[in-house]
Amino acid sequence: MGVLMEIIEWVDPTGEEMIYRIPQEGSADFKMGAQLIVRDSQIAIFFKSGHAADSFTTGRHTVTTYNIPILTRLLSLPWGFNSPFRAEAYFVNLKTFTNLKWGTKHPVTFKDSRLGLIRLRGHGAFTFKIVEPMLFLNTIVGRQARYTTDDIQSYLRDVIIARMNDLLGEKLDTVLDMPSQYTELAEEFKGIVGTEFTKYGLELVDFYIASITPPEDVSKMIDQRSGMEAVGDLDKFLKYEMAKGLGMTPTGQAGAGMGMAAGVGVMMPGLLQKVFSPEQTDLKGQKVATVTCPKCHAETPEQSRYCYRCGAAVVVQNNCPHCQQELPSEANYCLYCGHKLDAKTTCPHCQSEVIPGSKFCGSCGKPLNGADQSDHGPSQA
């Protein structure tokens, strides 16, 4: 530097500079009596002989050094007129840095309780400030002449994404309910990632989640699903749209009207068939008492004798009196033992007709087909 006393000050023209060193090229021989001006939201740290000597807050300060104007220049002849008493000043910007964005570069896969495996993207904004200038200067900046938010934003963004993936993996239930939880998630996340900022003398002031969304193709599928739910009964919706189209043909669009008429002509038979012969629906959802068909397991009205889907008998009406197997109502012979179903059974003792399946005669009381007489029926003298 020159032989005159200096005025040491720094004004940030961009609002993005965090650290600025004077002089930019290295160190200087500041003269005794040099004036140091530190503005609000700034702090100046002096380094002398390679070590941090002192820090200065807002105000004007007079620098005391071994460099005396003119005399020091003459005494520094052995060093090429460069004073060995050199120093450097680092100005630290203490403002809150805003307009910082975070976001996922690639979709991250999560398990959604309603949509299954799904890939999500997230983005938002955050703000921070320097709270420990010496720690930040020694751990991050080193001895760089100038350090801006662009130099550190990429690293902070990677830290945020890594911790965000962990948090969503623990908290995510379904992305459909996620927008209502943005504020709570942001507050919880701020506490988690704030410790990462503290290690370097920074404070995470604000953290915001703008959106957490699936990729475009998955978003289109969700839109289609919500559209179907909004329509409700698709059959009624189509009938309404058709009736409205028949009654309101735009004037001056004869071609469109003819095309609509042709389409209606093609669709009308099917719609009319639905009107006069509606499709059968599962009665389980109706307010009707039902029973389960033993053959096709469909739900059919409780009073039905036959299943309305497969026609099987719901109530058994025909059993073989010989082997007790269930048989179709129209069977004349047993499908299992060959017994004739309409054959009359008579008592071998009195030749009276007895009811099929009986063990004792209803007329004489004697056992049929070798039934145990000691346990059943009247005793014979």
mmCIF file of C-alpha atoms in Angstrom:
data_model
loop_
_atom_site.group_PDB
_atom_site.id
_atom_site.type_symbol
_atom_site.label_atom_id
_atom_site.label_comp_id
_atom_site.label_asym_id
_atom_site.label_seq_id
_atom_site.Cartn_x
_atom_site.Cartn_y
_atom_site.Cartn_z
ATOM 1 C CA MET A 1 0.000 0.000 0.000
ATOM 2 C CA GLY A 2 0.951 3.696 -0.110
ATOM 3 C CA VAL A 3 2.600 5.743 2.558
ATOM 4 C CA LEU A 4 -0.612 7.470 3.684
ATOM 5 C CA MET A 5 -3.101 6.185 6.241
ATOM 6 C CA GLU A 6 -5.971 4.055 4.945
ATOM 7 C CA ILE A 7 -9.735 3.974 5.378
ATOM 8 C CA ILE A 8 -10.777 0.318 5.661
ATOM 9 C CA GLU A 9 -14.443 -0.365 4.862
ATOM 10 C CA TRP A 10 -16.635 -2.720 2.838
ATOM 11 C CA VAL A 11 -20.043 -2.316 1.200
ATOM 12 C CA ASP A 12 -21.799 -5.406 -0.208
ATOM 13 C CA PRO A 13 -23.276 -4.392 -3.583
ATOM 14 C CA THR A 14 -24.995 -7.765 -4.270
ATOM 15 C CA GLY A 15 -26.427 -8.773 -0.899
ATOM 16 C CA GLU A 16 -25.019 -12.281 -1.399
ATOM 17 C CA GLU A 17 -21.455 -11.856 -0.089
ATOM 18 C CA MET A 18 -20.853 -13.536 3.266
ATOM 19 C CA ILE A 19 -17.104 -12.912 3.721
ATOM 20 C CA TYR A 20 -14.901 -10.238 2.142
ATOM 21 C CA ARG A 21 -11.183 -9.792 2.754
ATOM 22 C CA ILE A 22 -9.251 -6.515 2.564
ATOM 23 C CA PRO A 23 -6.986 -6.461 0.701
ATOM 24 C CA GLN A 24 -8.188 -9.031 -1.847
ATOM 25 C CA GLU A 25 -4.654 -9.972 -2.942
ATOM 26 C CA GLY A 26 -3.508 -11.051 0.529
ATOM 27 C CA SER A 27 -2.174 -8.904 3.418
ATOM 28 C CA ALA A 28 -1.182 -5.238 3.724
ATOM 29 C CA ASP A 29 0.921 -2.945 5.917
ATOM 30 C CA PHE A 30 -1.897 -0.938 7.491
ATOM 31 C CA LYS A 31 -0.516 2.307 8.939
ATOM 32 C CA MET A 32 -0.937 3.446 12.486
ATOM 33 C CA GLY A 33 -3.990 5.665 12.664
ATOM 34 C CA ALA A 34 -5.849 3.927 9.805
ATOM 35 C CA GLN A 35 -9.621 4.195 10.163
ATOM 36 C CA LEU A 36 -11.769 1.040 10.225
ATOM 37 C CA ILE A 37 -15.480 1.556 9.522
ATOM 38 C CA VAL A 38 -17.872 -1.289 10.387
ATOM 39 C CA ARG A 39 -21.524 -0.940 9.443
ATOM 40 C CA ASP A 40 -24.645 -2.454 10.982
ATOM 41 C CA SER A 41 -25.004 -6.216 10.341
ATOM 42 C CA GLN A 42 -21.208 -6.462 9.919
ATOM 43 C CA ILE A 43 -18.280 -7.542 12.026
ATOM 44 C CA ALA A 44 -14.585 -7.123 11.151
ATOM 45 C CA ILE A 45 -11.912 -9.601 12.227
ATOM 46 C CA PHE A 46 -8.247 -8.563 12.065
ATOM 47 C CA PHE A 47 -5.539 -11.119 11.413
ATOM 48 C CA LYS A 48 -1.956 -10.207 12.312
ATOM 49 C CA SER A 49 1.071 -12.387 11.640
ATOM 50 C CA GLY A 50 -1.296 -15.171 10.536
ATOM 51 C CA HIS A 51 -3.408 -15.187 13.714
ATOM 52 C CA ALA A 52 -6.762 -13.631 14.586
ATOM 53 C CA ALA A 53 -5.916 -10.557 16.638
ATOM 54 C CA ASP A 54 -9.219 -8.804 17.376
ATOM 55 C CA SER A 55 -12.778 -8.312 16.183
ATOM 56 C CA PHE A 56 -14.645 -5.030 15.760
ATOM 57 C CA THR A 57 -18.391 -4.361 15.795
ATOM 58 C CA THR A 58 -20.445 -1.472 14.413
ATOM 59 C CA GLY A 59 -18.672 1.920 14.481
ATOM 60 C CA ARG A 60 -15.444 3.718 13.474
ATOM 61 C CA HIS A 61 -12.228 2.383 14.948
ATOM 62 C CA THR A 62 -8.623 3.667 14.860
ATOM 63 C CA VAL A 63 -6.081 0.975 14.036
ATOM 64 C CA THR A 64 -2.862 0.859 16.067
ATOM 65 C CA THR A 65 0.053 -0.907 14.354
ATOM 66 C CA TYR A 66 3.847 -0.790 14.163
ATOM 67 C CA ASN A 67 3.625 0.788 10.731
ATOM 68 C CA ILE A 68 4.325 4.530 10.992
ATOM 69 C CA PRO A 69 3.687 6.493 7.783
ATOM 70 C CA ILE A 70 6.871 7.409 5.806
ATOM 71 C CA LEU A 71 9.213 6.188 8.566
ATOM 72 C CA THR A 72 8.136 2.547 8.167
ATOM 73 C CA ARG A 73 8.626 2.761 4.444
ATOM 74 C CA LEU A 74 12.218 3.913 4.931
ATOM 75 C CA LEU A 75 12.962 1.241 7.544
ATOM 76 C CA SER A 76 11.548 -1.530 5.313
ATOM 77 C CA LEU A 77 14.378 -1.155 2.787
ATOM 78 C CA PRO A 78 15.853 -4.608 3.594
ATOM 79 C CA TRP A 79 12.511 -6.200 2.619
ATOM 80 C CA GLY A 80 12.169 -4.384 -0.653
ATOM 81 C CA PHE A 81 10.292 -1.498 0.947
ATOM 82 C CA ASN A 82 7.605 -4.028 2.128
ATOM 83 C CA SER A 83 6.887 -3.772 5.843
ATOM 84 C CA PRO A 84 7.163 -7.039 7.783
ATOM 85 C CA PHE A 85 4.289 -5.889 10.017
ATOM 86 C CA ARG A 86 1.414 -7.069 7.862
ATOM 87 C CA ALA A 87 -2.278 -7.585 8.589
ATOM 88 C CA GLU A 88 -5.544 -8.422 6.863
ATOM 89 C CA ALA A 89 -9.175 -7.636 7.677
ATOM 90 C CA TYR A 90 -12.108 -9.996 7.102
ATOM 91 C CA PHE A 91 -15.553 -8.430 6.971
ATOM 92 C CA VAL A 92 -18.343 -10.849 7.943
ATOM 93 C CA ASN A 93 -21.920 -10.184 6.820
ATOM 94 C CA LEU A 94 -24.343 -10.956 9.704
ATOM 95 C CA LYS A 95 -27.579 -10.345 7.783
ATOM 96 C CA THR A 96 -30.163 -13.091 7.176
ATOM 97 C CA PHE A 97 -29.594 -14.537 3.724
ATOM 98 C CA THR A 98 -32.836 -15.181 1.851
ATOM 99 C CA ASN A 99 -33.889 -16.385 -1.595
ATOM 100 C CA LEU A 100 -32.186 -19.744 -1.026
ATOM 101 C CA LYS A 101 -33.867 -22.762 -2.613
ATOM 102 C CA TRP A 102 -33.721 -26.482 -1.962
ATOM 103 C CA GLY A 103 -35.088 -29.301 -4.096
ATOM 104 C CA THR A 104 -34.546 -32.918 -5.113
ATOM 105 C CA LYS A 105 -32.542 -33.426 -8.291
ATOM 106 C CA HIS A 106 -34.068 -36.871 -8.875
ATOM 107 C CA PRO A 107 -37.299 -38.512 -7.613
ATOM 108 C CA VAL A 108 -36.932 -40.478 -4.386
ATOM 109 C CA THR A 109 -38.864 -43.736 -3.888
ATOM 110 C CA PHE A 110 -41.176 -44.074 -0.863
ATOM 111 C CA LYS A 111 -43.864 -46.545 0.179
ATOM 112 C CA ASP A 112 -47.330 -44.981 0.155
ATOM 113 C CA SER A 113 -50.100 -46.702 2.138
ATOM 114 C CA ARG A 114 -52.681 -46.031 -0.623
ATOM 115 C CA LEU A 115 -50.648 -45.798 -3.827
ATOM 116 C CA GLY A 116 -47.917 -48.345 -3.062
ATOM 117 C CA LEU A 117 -44.355 -47.575 -4.130
ATOM 118 C CA ILE A 118 -44.199 -44.015 -5.415
ATOM 119 C CA ARG A 119 -41.441 -41.626 -6.508
ATOM 120 C CA LEU A 120 -41.625 -38.131 -5.018
ATOM 121 C CA ARG A 121 -40.011 -34.769 -5.694
ATOM 122 C CA GLY A 122 -39.834 -31.955 -3.155
ATOM 123 C CA HIS A 123 -38.750 -28.331 -3.161
ATOM 124 C CA GLY A 124 -38.964 -25.248 -0.988
ATOM 125 C CA ALA A 125 -36.939 -22.367 0.481
ATOM 126 C CA PHE A 126 -34.808 -21.658 3.532
ATOM 127 C CA THR A 127 -32.955 -18.755 5.175
ATOM 128 C CA PHE A 128 -29.881 -18.689 7.403
ATOM 129 C CA LYS A 129 -27.363 -16.320 8.972
ATOM 130 C CA ILE A 130 -23.869 -16.404 10.487
ATOM 131 C CA VAL A 131 -23.934 -16.483 14.290
ATOM 132 C CA GLU A 132 -20.335 -17.536 15.038
ATOM 133 C CA PRO A 133 -18.093 -15.629 12.568
ATOM 134 C CA MET A 134 -14.771 -17.094 13.734
ATOM 135 C CA LEU A 135 -16.051 -20.684 13.561
ATOM 136 C CA PHE A 136 -17.525 -20.151 10.103
ATOM 137 C CA LEU A 137 -14.374 -18.429 8.874
ATOM 138 C CA ASN A 138 -12.022 -21.163 10.073
ATOM 139 C CA THR A 139 -14.146 -24.243 9.166
ATOM 140 C CA ILE A 140 -15.710 -23.237 5.842
ATOM 141 C CA VAL A 141 -14.086 -20.172 4.314
ATOM 142 C CA GLY A 142 -10.462 -20.667 5.251
ATOM 143 C CA ARG A 143 -8.442 -17.820 3.722
ATOM 144 C CA GLN A 144 -10.520 -17.184 0.607
ATOM 145 C CA ALA A 145 -10.692 -13.532 -0.390
ATOM 146 C CA ARG A 146 -14.438 -13.628 -1.073
ATOM 147 C CA TYR A 147 -17.172 -16.076 -0.114
ATOM 148 C CA THR A 148 -20.815 -15.879 -1.261
ATOM 149 C CA THR A 149 -24.030 -17.820 -0.738
ATOM 150 C CA ASP A 150 -23.519 -19.538 -4.102
ATOM 151 C CA ASP A 151 -20.380 -21.170 -2.713
ATOM 152 C CA ILE A 152 -22.216 -22.875 0.156
ATOM 153 C CA GLN A 153 -25.782 -23.254 -1.112
ATOM 154 C CA SER A 154 -25.086 -26.489 -2.989
ATOM 155 C CA TYR A 155 -23.639 -28.142 0.123
ATOM 156 C CA LEU A 156 -26.483 -26.982 2.367
ATOM 157 C CA ARG A 157 -29.013 -28.219 -0.209
ATOM 158 C CA ASP A 158 -27.458 -31.709 -0.159
ATOM 159 C CA VAL A 159 -27.616 -31.760 3.644
ATOM 160 C CA ILE A 160 -31.289 -30.761 3.574
ATOM 161 C CA ILE A 161 -32.225 -33.425 0.995
ATOM 162 C CA ALA A 162 -30.428 -36.172 2.921
ATOM 163 C CA ARG A 163 -32.257 -35.342 6.159
ATOM 164 C CA MET A 164 -35.562 -34.829 4.319
ATOM 165 C CA ASN A 165 -35.385 -38.369 2.903
ATOM 166 C CA ASP A 166 -34.943 -39.765 6.416
ATOM 167 C CA LEU A 167 -37.856 -37.752 7.790
ATOM 168 C CA LEU A 168 -40.274 -38.675 4.992
ATOM 169 C CA GLY A 169 -39.310 -42.333 5.289
ATOM 170 C CA GLU A 170 -40.462 -42.233 8.931
ATOM 171 C CA LYS A 171 -43.466 -39.890 8.679
ATOM 172 C CA LEU A 172 -44.945 -40.483 5.210
ATOM 173 C CA ASP A 173 -48.268 -42.336 5.217
ATOM 174 C CA THR A 174 -49.794 -41.196 1.943
ATOM 175 C CA VAL A 175 -48.882 -38.339 -0.359
ATOM 176 C CA LEU A 176 -52.595 -37.512 -0.694
ATOM 177 C CA ASP A 177 -52.637 -36.173 2.889
ATOM 178 C CA MET A 178 -49.187 -34.544 2.724
ATOM 179 C CA PRO A 179 -50.214 -30.919 1.884
ATOM 180 C CA SER A 180 -52.044 -30.564 5.202
ATOM 181 C CA GLN A 181 -48.861 -31.525 7.073
ATOM 182 C CA TYR A 182 -46.344 -29.201 5.393
ATOM 183 C CA THR A 183 -46.147 -26.758 8.328
ATOM 184 C CA GLU A 184 -45.711 -29.475 10.963
ATOM 185 C CA LEU A 185 -43.117 -31.310 8.892
ATOM 186 C CA ALA A 186 -41.180 -28.091 8.253
ATOM 187 C CA GLU A 187 -41.009 -27.274 11.975
ATOM 188 C CA GLU A 188 -39.882 -30.782 12.867
ATOM 189 C CA PHE A 189 -37.343 -30.803 10.058
ATOM 190 C CA LYS A 190 -35.950 -27.418 11.088
ATOM 191 C CA GLY A 191 -35.045 -28.859 14.477
ATOM 192 C CA ILE A 192 -33.329 -31.869 12.894
ATOM 193 C CA VAL A 193 -31.248 -30.107 10.241
ATOM 194 C CA GLY A 194 -30.515 -27.088 12.444
ATOM 195 C CA THR A 195 -27.794 -29.064 14.220
ATOM 196 C CA GLU A 196 -26.006 -29.548 10.886
ATOM 197 C CA PHE A 197 -25.880 -25.765 10.389
ATOM 198 C CA THR A 198 -24.696 -25.140 13.956
ATOM 199 C CA LYS A 199 -21.506 -27.158 13.399
ATOM 200 C CA TYR A 200 -20.283 -24.460 11.016
ATOM 201 C CA GLY A 201 -21.368 -21.365 12.948
ATOM 202 C CA LEU A 202 -24.659 -20.956 11.014
ATOM 203 C CA GLU A 203 -28.270 -20.732 12.166
ATOM 204 C CA LEU A 204 -31.184 -22.049 10.117
ATOM 205 C CA VAL A 205 -33.676 -19.203 10.537
ATOM 206 C CA ASP A 206 -36.597 -20.355 8.374
ATOM 207 C CA PHE A 207 -37.439 -23.524 6.488
ATOM 208 C CA TYR A 208 -40.410 -23.914 4.141
ATOM 209 C CA ILE A 209 -41.832 -26.845 2.163
ATOM 210 C CA ALA A 210 -43.436 -25.598 -1.039
ATOM 211 C CA SER A 211 -44.572 -28.976 -2.351
ATOM 212 C CA ILE A 212 -43.918 -32.700 -2.246
ATOM 213 C CA THR A 213 -45.347 -34.198 -5.422
ATOM 214 C CA PRO A 214 -45.055 -37.347 -7.539
ATOM 215 C CA PRO A 215 -43.739 -37.209 -11.126
ATOM 216 C CA GLU A 216 -45.963 -35.889 -13.903
ATOM 217 C CA ASP A 217 -47.172 -39.294 -15.123
ATOM 218 C CA VAL A 218 -48.288 -40.313 -11.606
ATOM 219 C CA SER A 219 -49.973 -36.906 -11.118
ATOM 220 C CA LYS A 220 -52.038 -37.494 -14.269
ATOM 221 C CA MET A 221 -53.232 -40.849 -12.906
ATOM 222 C CA ILE A 222 -54.251 -39.194 -9.619
ATOM 223 C CA ASP A 223 -56.150 -36.511 -11.581
ATOM 224 C CA GLN A 224 -58.002 -39.205 -13.526
ATOM 225 C CA ARG A 225 -58.919 -41.000 -10.306
ATOM 226 C CA SER A 226 -60.224 -37.814 -8.679
ATOM 227 C CA GLY A 227 -62.195 -37.052 -11.857
ATOM 228 C CA MET A 228 -63.933 -40.421 -11.690
ATOM 229 C CA GLU A 229 -64.834 -39.846 -8.034
ATOM 230 C CA ALA A 230 -66.225 -36.401 -8.895
ATOM 231 C CA VAL A 231 -68.422 -37.861 -11.653
ATOM 232 C CA GLY A 232 -69.914 -40.449 -9.290
ATOM 233 C CA ASP A 233 -72.434 -42.605 -11.217
ATOM 234 C CA LEU A 234 -70.889 -42.771 -14.688
ATOM 235 C CA ASP A 235 -74.075 -44.179 -16.254
ATOM 236 C CA LYS A 236 -76.196 -41.232 -15.067
ATOM 237 C CA PHE A 237 -73.472 -38.780 -16.079
ATOM 238 C CA LEU A 238 -73.388 -40.123 -19.664
ATOM 239 C CA LYS A 239 -77.182 -40.004 -19.945
ATOM 240 C CA TYR A 240 -77.229 -36.425 -18.695
ATOM 241 C CA GLU A 241 -74.513 -35.333 -21.126
ATOM 242 C CA MET A 242 -76.316 -37.055 -24.012
ATOM 243 C CA ALA A 243 -79.643 -35.423 -23.188
ATOM 244 C CA LYS A 244 -77.986 -32.032 -22.913
ATOM 245 C CA GLY A 245 -76.228 -32.548 -26.237
ATOM 246 C CA LEU A 246 -79.476 -33.514 -28.002
ATOM 247 C CA GLY A 247 -81.271 -30.431 -26.770
ATOM 248 C CA MET A 248 -78.458 -27.895 -27.348
ATOM 249 C CA THR A 249 -76.846 -28.103 -30.787
ATOM 250 C CA PRO A 250 -74.642 -25.051 -31.447
ATOM 251 C CA THR A 251 -75.796 -22.910 -34.365
ATOM 252 C CA GLY A 252 -73.419 -22.680 -37.288
ATOM 253 C CA GLN A 253 -71.815 -26.032 -36.452
ATOM 254 C CA ALA A 254 -73.757 -28.362 -38.669
ATOM 255 C CA GLY A 255 -70.845 -30.758 -39.035
ATOM 256 C CA ALA A 256 -70.447 -31.102 -35.288
ATOM 257 C CA GLY A 257 -74.208 -31.624 -34.884
ATOM 258 C CA MET A 258 -74.271 -34.359 -37.493
ATOM 259 C CA GLY A 259 -71.305 -36.060 -35.846
ATOM 260 C CA MET A 260 -73.030 -35.911 -32.472
ATOM 261 C CA ALA A 261 -76.210 -37.345 -33.929
ATOM 262 C CA ALA A 262 -74.282 -40.215 -35.487
ATOM 263 C CA GLY A 263 -72.588 -40.938 -32.176
ATOM 264 C CA VAL A 264 -75.910 -40.866 -30.343
ATOM 265 C CA GLY A 265 -77.360 -43.299 -32.895
ATOM 266 C CA VAL A 266 -74.562 -45.746 -32.202
ATOM 267 C CA MET A 267 -74.777 -45.450 -28.411
ATOM 268 C CA MET A 268 -78.562 -45.265 -28.009
ATOM 269 C CA PRO A 269 -79.372 -49.028 -28.211
ATOM 270 C CA GLY A 270 -76.923 -49.865 -25.473
ATOM 271 C CA LEU A 271 -78.133 -47.039 -23.238
ATOM 272 C CA LEU A 272 -81.787 -47.948 -23.737
ATOM 273 C CA GLN A 273 -81.019 -51.548 -22.883
ATOM 274 C CA LYS A 274 -79.478 -50.339 -19.634
ATOM 275 C CA VAL A 275 -82.548 -48.224 -18.897
ATOM 276 C CA PHE A 276 -85.131 -50.997 -19.421
ATOM 277 C CA SER A 277 -82.965 -53.942 -18.388
ATOM 278 C CA PRO A 278 -80.360 -52.717 -15.922
ATOM 279 C CA GLU A 279 -77.374 -54.872 -15.251
ATOM 280 C CA GLN A 280 -77.536 -57.167 -12.252
ATOM 281 C CA THR A 281 -75.489 -55.922 -9.350
ATOM 282 C CA ASP A 282 -74.208 -57.598 -6.263
ATOM 283 C CA LEU A 283 -77.010 -57.572 -3.703
ATOM 284 C CA LYS A 284 -74.512 -57.507 -0.846
ATOM 285 C CA GLY A 285 -74.425 -53.721 -1.092
ATOM 286 C CA GLN A 286 -78.254 -53.406 -1.046
ATOM 287 C CA LYS A 287 -80.422 -53.235 2.054
ATOM 288 C CA VAL A 288 -81.837 -56.751 1.472
ATOM 289 C CA ALA A 289 -81.329 -59.821 3.630
ATOM 290 C CA THR A 290 -79.190 -62.273 1.683
ATOM 291 C CA VAL A 291 -77.886 -65.835 1.827
ATOM 292 C CA THR A 292 -74.807 -67.306 0.147
ATOM 293 C CA CYS A 293 -75.237 -69.746 -2.730
ATOM 294 C CA PRO A 294 -73.491 -73.057 -1.794
ATOM 295 C CA LYS A 295 -72.304 -73.488 -5.398
ATOM 296 C CA CYS A 296 -71.049 -70.092 -6.708
ATOM 297 C CA HIS A 297 -70.971 -68.246 -3.343
ATOM 298 C CA ALA A 298 -72.941 -65.288 -4.718
ATOM 299 C CA GLU A 299 -75.232 -63.279 -2.441
ATOM 300 C CA THR A 300 -78.904 -63.881 -3.290
ATOM 301 C CA PRO A 301 -82.142 -62.748 -1.530
ATOM 302 C CA GLU A 302 -82.914 -64.705 1.591
ATOM 303 C CA GLN A 303 -86.310 -65.996 0.339
ATOM 304 C CA SER A 304 -84.930 -67.273 -2.985
ATOM 305 C CA ARG A 305 -85.158 -71.005 -3.710
ATOM 306 C CA TYR A 306 -82.591 -70.800 -6.511
ATOM 307 C CA CYS A 307 -79.465 -68.695 -7.022
ATOM 308 C CA TYR A 308 -80.091 -65.798 -9.431
ATOM 309 C CA ARG A 309 -76.622 -66.244 -10.972
ATOM 310 C CA CYS A 310 -76.004 -69.968 -11.392
ATOM 311 C CA GLY A 311 -79.501 -71.380 -10.806
ATOM 312 C CA ALA A 312 -78.399 -73.813 -8.107
ATOM 313 C CA ALA A 313 -80.914 -74.703 -5.407
ATOM 314 C CA VAL A 314 -80.363 -72.595 -2.315
ATOM 315 C CA VAL A 315 -82.724 -74.698 -0.145
ATOM 316 C CA VAL A 316 -82.264 -78.488 -0.343
ATOM 317 C CA GLN A 317 -85.620 -80.200 -1.085
ATOM 318 C CA ASN A 318 -84.683 -83.745 -2.129
ATOM 319 C CA ASN A 319 -82.657 -86.306 -0.126
ATOM 320 C CA CYS A 320 -82.139 -89.987 -0.801
ATOM 321 C CA PRO A 321 -83.987 -91.961 1.954
ATOM 322 C CA HIS A 322 -81.439 -94.772 1.626
ATOM 323 C CA CYS A 323 -78.036 -92.960 1.743
ATOM 324 C CA GLN A 324 -79.197 -89.446 2.831
ATOM 325 C CA GLN A 325 -77.306 -87.677 -0.019
ATOM 326 C CA GLU A 326 -78.618 -84.357 -1.392
ATOM 327 C CA LEU A 327 -80.152 -84.720 -4.820
ATOM 328 C CA PRO A 328 -81.699 -82.430 -7.472
ATOM 329 C CA SER A 329 -85.418 -81.923 -7.017
ATOM 330 C CA GLU A 330 -86.146 -83.489 -10.433
ATOM 331 C CA ALA A 331 -84.153 -86.733 -9.753
ATOM 332 C CA ASN A 332 -86.071 -90.075 -9.796
ATOM 333 C CA TYR A 333 -83.115 -92.237 -8.741
ATOM 334 C CA CYS A 334 -80.281 -91.569 -6.303
ATOM 335 C CA LEU A 335 -77.111 -90.447 -8.063
ATOM 336 C CA TYR A 336 -74.989 -92.231 -5.433
ATOM 337 C CA CYS A 337 -76.650 -95.538 -4.503
ATOM 338 C CA GLY A 338 -79.197 -95.965 -7.318
ATOM 339 C CA HIS A 339 -82.187 -96.215 -4.986
ATOM 340 C CA LYS A 340 -85.533 -95.447 -6.605
ATOM 341 C CA LEU A 341 -86.837 -92.320 -4.927
ATOM 342 C CA ASP A 342 -90.568 -92.867 -5.438
ATOM 343 C CA ALA A 343 -90.485 -96.549 -4.330
ATOM 344 C CA LYS A 344 -92.910 -97.269 -1.511
ATOM 345 C CA THR A 345 -91.574 -98.849 1.670
ATOM 346 C CA THR A 346 -93.766 -101.454 3.422
ATOM 347 C CA CYS A 347 -93.501 -103.174 6.762
ATOM 348 C CA PRO A 348 -92.252 -106.766 6.349
ATOM 349 C CA HIS A 349 -94.505 -107.845 9.210
ATOM 350 C CA CYS A 350 -97.888 -106.243 8.511
ATOM 351 C CA GLN A 351 -97.334 -105.024 4.927
ATOM 352 C CA SER A 352 -98.414 -101.493 5.875
ATOM 353 C CA GLU A 353 -96.869 -98.548 4.014
ATOM 354 C CA VAL A 354 -94.319 -96.693 6.127
ATOM 355 C CA ILE A 355 -92.648 -93.317 5.777
ATOM 356 C CA PRO A 356 -89.257 -93.523 3.986
ATOM 357 C CA GLY A 357 -86.375 -93.481 6.469
ATOM 358 C CA SER A 358 -88.432 -94.883 9.377
ATOM 359 C CA LYS A 359 -86.865 -97.516 11.659
ATOM 360 C CA PHE A 360 -90.147 -98.863 13.082
ATOM 361 C CA CYS A 361 -93.524 -99.568 11.569
ATOM 362 C CA GLY A 362 -96.181 -97.008 12.403
ATOM 363 C CA SER A 363 -98.937 -99.659 12.420
ATOM 364 C CA CYS A 364 -97.489 -102.672 14.261
ATOM 365 C CA GLY A 365 -94.486 -101.062 15.946
ATOM 366 C CA LYS A 366 -92.058 -103.723 14.851
ATOM 367 C CA PRO A 367 -88.545 -102.791 13.771
ATOM 368 C CA LEU A 368 -87.686 -102.350 10.115
ATOM 369 C CA ASN A 369 -84.468 -103.531 8.450
ATOM 370 C CA GLY A 370 -83.090 -105.162 11.606
ATOM 371 C CA ALA A 371 -83.417 -102.257 14.045
ATOM 372 C CA ASP A 372 -82.473 -103.048 17.654
ATOM 373 C CA GLN A 373 -85.721 -104.015 19.337
ATOM 374 C CA SER A 374 -84.353 -103.706 22.838
ATOM 375 C CA ASP A 375 -83.805 -99.950 22.471
ATOM 376 C CA HIS A 376 -86.647 -98.800 20.264
ATOM 377 C CA GLY A 377 -90.325 -99.595 19.837
ATOM 378 C CA PRO A 378 -92.804 -101.525 22.054
ATOM 379 C CA SER A 379 -91.797 -104.907 23.546
ATOM 380 C CA GLN A 380 -93.471 -107.997 22.047
ATOM 381 C CA ALA A 381 -94.974 -110.637 24.360
#
